PDB file of C-alpha atoms in Angstrom:
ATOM      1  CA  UNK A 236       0.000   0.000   0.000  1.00  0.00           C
ATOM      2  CA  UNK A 237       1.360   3.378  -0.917  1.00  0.00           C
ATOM      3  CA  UNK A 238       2.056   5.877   1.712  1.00  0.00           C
ATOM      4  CA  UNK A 239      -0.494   8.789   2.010  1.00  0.00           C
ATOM      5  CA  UNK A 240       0.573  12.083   0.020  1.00  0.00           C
ATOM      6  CA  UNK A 241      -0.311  15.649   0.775  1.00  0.00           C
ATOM      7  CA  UNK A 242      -0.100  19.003  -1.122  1.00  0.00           C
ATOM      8  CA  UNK A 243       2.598  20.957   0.626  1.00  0.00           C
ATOM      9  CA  UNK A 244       1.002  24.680   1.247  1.00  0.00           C
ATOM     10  CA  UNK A 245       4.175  26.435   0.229  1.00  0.00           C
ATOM     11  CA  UNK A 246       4.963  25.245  -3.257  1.00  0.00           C
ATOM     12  CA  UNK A 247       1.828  23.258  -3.825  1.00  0.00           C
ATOM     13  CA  UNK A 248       3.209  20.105  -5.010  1.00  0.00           C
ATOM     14  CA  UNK A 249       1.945  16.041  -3.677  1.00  0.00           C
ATOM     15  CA  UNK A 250       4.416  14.866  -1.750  1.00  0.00           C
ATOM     16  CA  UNK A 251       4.682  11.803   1.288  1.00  0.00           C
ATOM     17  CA  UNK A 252       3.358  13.015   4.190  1.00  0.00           C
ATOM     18  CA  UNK A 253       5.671  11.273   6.187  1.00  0.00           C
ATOM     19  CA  UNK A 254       8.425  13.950   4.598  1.00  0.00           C
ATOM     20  CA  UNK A 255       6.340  17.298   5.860  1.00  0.00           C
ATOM     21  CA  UNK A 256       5.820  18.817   8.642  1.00  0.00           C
ATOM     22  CA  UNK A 257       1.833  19.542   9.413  1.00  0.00           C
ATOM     23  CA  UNK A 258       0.600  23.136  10.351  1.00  0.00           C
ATOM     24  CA  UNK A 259      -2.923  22.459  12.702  1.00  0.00           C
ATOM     25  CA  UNK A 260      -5.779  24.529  14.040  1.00  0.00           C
ATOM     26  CA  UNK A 261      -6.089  24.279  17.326  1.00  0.00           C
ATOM     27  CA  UNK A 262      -8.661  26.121  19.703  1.00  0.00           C
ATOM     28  CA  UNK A 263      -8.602  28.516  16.535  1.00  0.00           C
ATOM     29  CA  UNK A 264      -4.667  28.989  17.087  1.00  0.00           C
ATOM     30  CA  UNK A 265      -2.589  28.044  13.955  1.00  0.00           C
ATOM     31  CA  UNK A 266       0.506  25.917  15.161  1.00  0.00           C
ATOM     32  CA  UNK A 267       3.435  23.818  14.250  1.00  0.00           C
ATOM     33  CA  UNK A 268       1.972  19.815  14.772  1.00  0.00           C
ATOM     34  CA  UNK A 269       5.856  18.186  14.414  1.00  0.00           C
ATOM     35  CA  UNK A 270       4.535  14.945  15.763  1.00  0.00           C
ATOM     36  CA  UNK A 271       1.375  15.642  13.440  1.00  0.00           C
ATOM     37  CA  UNK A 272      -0.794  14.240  16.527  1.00  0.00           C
ATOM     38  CA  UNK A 273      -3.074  17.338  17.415  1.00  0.00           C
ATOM     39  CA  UNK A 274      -6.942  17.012  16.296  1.00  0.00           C
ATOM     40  CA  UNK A 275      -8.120  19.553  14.000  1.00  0.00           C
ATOM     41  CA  UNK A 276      -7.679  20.920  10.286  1.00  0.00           C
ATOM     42  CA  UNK A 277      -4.024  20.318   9.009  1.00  0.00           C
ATOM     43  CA  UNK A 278      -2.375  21.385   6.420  1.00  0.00           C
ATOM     44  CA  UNK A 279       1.305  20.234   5.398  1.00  0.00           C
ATOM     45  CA  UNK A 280       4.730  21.635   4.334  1.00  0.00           C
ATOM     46  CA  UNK A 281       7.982  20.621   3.434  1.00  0.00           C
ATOM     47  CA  UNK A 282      10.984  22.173   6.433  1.00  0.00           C
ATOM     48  CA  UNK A 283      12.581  23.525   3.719  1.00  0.00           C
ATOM     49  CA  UNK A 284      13.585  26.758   3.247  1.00  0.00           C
ATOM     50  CA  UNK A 285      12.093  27.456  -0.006  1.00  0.00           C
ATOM     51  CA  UNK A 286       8.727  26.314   0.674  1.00  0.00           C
ATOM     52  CA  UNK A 287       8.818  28.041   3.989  1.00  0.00           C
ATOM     53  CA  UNK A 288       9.199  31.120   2.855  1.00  0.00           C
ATOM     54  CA  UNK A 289       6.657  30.561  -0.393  1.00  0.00           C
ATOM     55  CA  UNK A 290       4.294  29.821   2.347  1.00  0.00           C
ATOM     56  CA  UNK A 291       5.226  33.417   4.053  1.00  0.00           C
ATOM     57  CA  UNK A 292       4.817  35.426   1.151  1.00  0.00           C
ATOM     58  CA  UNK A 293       1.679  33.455  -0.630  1.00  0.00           C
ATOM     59  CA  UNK A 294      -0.934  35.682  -1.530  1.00  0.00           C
ATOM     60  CA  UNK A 295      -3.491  32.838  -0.739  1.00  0.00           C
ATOM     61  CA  UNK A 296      -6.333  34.819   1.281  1.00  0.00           C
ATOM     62  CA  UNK A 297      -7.229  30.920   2.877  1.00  0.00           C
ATOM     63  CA  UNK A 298      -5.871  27.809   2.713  1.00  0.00           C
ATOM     64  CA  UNK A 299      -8.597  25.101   2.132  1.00  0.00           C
ATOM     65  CA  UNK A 300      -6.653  22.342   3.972  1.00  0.00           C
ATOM     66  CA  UNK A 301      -7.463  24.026   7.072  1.00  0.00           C
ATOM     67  CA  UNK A 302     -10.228  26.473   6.067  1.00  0.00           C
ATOM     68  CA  UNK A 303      -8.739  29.555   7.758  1.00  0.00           C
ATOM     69  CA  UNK A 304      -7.008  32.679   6.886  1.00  0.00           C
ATOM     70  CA  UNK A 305      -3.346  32.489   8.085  1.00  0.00           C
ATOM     71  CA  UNK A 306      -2.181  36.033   8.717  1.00  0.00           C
ATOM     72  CA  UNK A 307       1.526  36.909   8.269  1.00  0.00           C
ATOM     73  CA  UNK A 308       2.493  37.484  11.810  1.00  0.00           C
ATOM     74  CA  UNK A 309       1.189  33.886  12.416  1.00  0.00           C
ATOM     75  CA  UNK A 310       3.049  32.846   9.085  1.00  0.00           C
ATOM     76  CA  UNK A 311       6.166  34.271  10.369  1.00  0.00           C
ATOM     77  CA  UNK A 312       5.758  32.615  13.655  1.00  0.00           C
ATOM     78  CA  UNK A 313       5.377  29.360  11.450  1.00  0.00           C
ATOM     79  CA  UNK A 314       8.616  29.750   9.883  1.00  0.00           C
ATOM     80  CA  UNK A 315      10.697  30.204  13.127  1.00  0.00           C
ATOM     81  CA  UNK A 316       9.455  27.375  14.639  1.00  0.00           C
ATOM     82  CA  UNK A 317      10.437  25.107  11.781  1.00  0.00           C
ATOM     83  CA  UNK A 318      13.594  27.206  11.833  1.00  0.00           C
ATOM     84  CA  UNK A 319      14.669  26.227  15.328  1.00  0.00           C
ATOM     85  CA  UNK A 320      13.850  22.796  15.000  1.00  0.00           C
ATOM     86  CA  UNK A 321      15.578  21.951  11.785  1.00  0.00           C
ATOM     87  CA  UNK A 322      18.170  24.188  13.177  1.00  0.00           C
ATOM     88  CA  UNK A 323      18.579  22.827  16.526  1.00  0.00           C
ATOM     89  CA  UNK A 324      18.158  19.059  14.219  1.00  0.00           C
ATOM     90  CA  UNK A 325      21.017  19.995  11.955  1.00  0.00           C
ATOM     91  CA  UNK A 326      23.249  20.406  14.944  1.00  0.00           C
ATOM     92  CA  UNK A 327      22.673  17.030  16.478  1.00  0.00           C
ATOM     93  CA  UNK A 328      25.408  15.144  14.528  1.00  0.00           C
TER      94      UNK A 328
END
């Protein structure tokens, strides 16, 4: 059985969703979901830089994975919590 793919918010390409990292709604708070565990709307994106920061600059108004607006302060906050992890992941060699 083939693993289940997602579209990846930032460049909008199927991908494994075992290789993204999911963005949830919870208690109407957007939020990194690394262990992709938290009920609610998810959406997905790759922890790369490029699709990180497509994600911060889309002009999508909402994103139908989790049928909310994401505003760019919470965007930003997005990106610097994948930052630190992959950063703090990179490091642990």
């Amino acid at each position: 059985m083939a693993s289940p793919e997602r579209t990846c918010i930032g460049c909008m390409k199927r991908d494994a969703k075992a290789s993204m990292i999911r963005i949830a709604v919870v208690n109407g708070r957007v939020e990194v979901d690394f262990e992709a565990l938290k009920a609610g709307r998810g959406g997905y994106l790759h922890p790369t830089d490029e699709c990180v920061e497509r994600f911060v600059v889309s002009k999508v108004k909402e994103f139908r994975a989790i049928r909310r607006k994401i505003e760019r302060p919470e965007r930003l906050e997005i990106k610097m919590a994948i930052k630190r992890r992959l950063d703090r992941n990179s490091k642990v060699e």
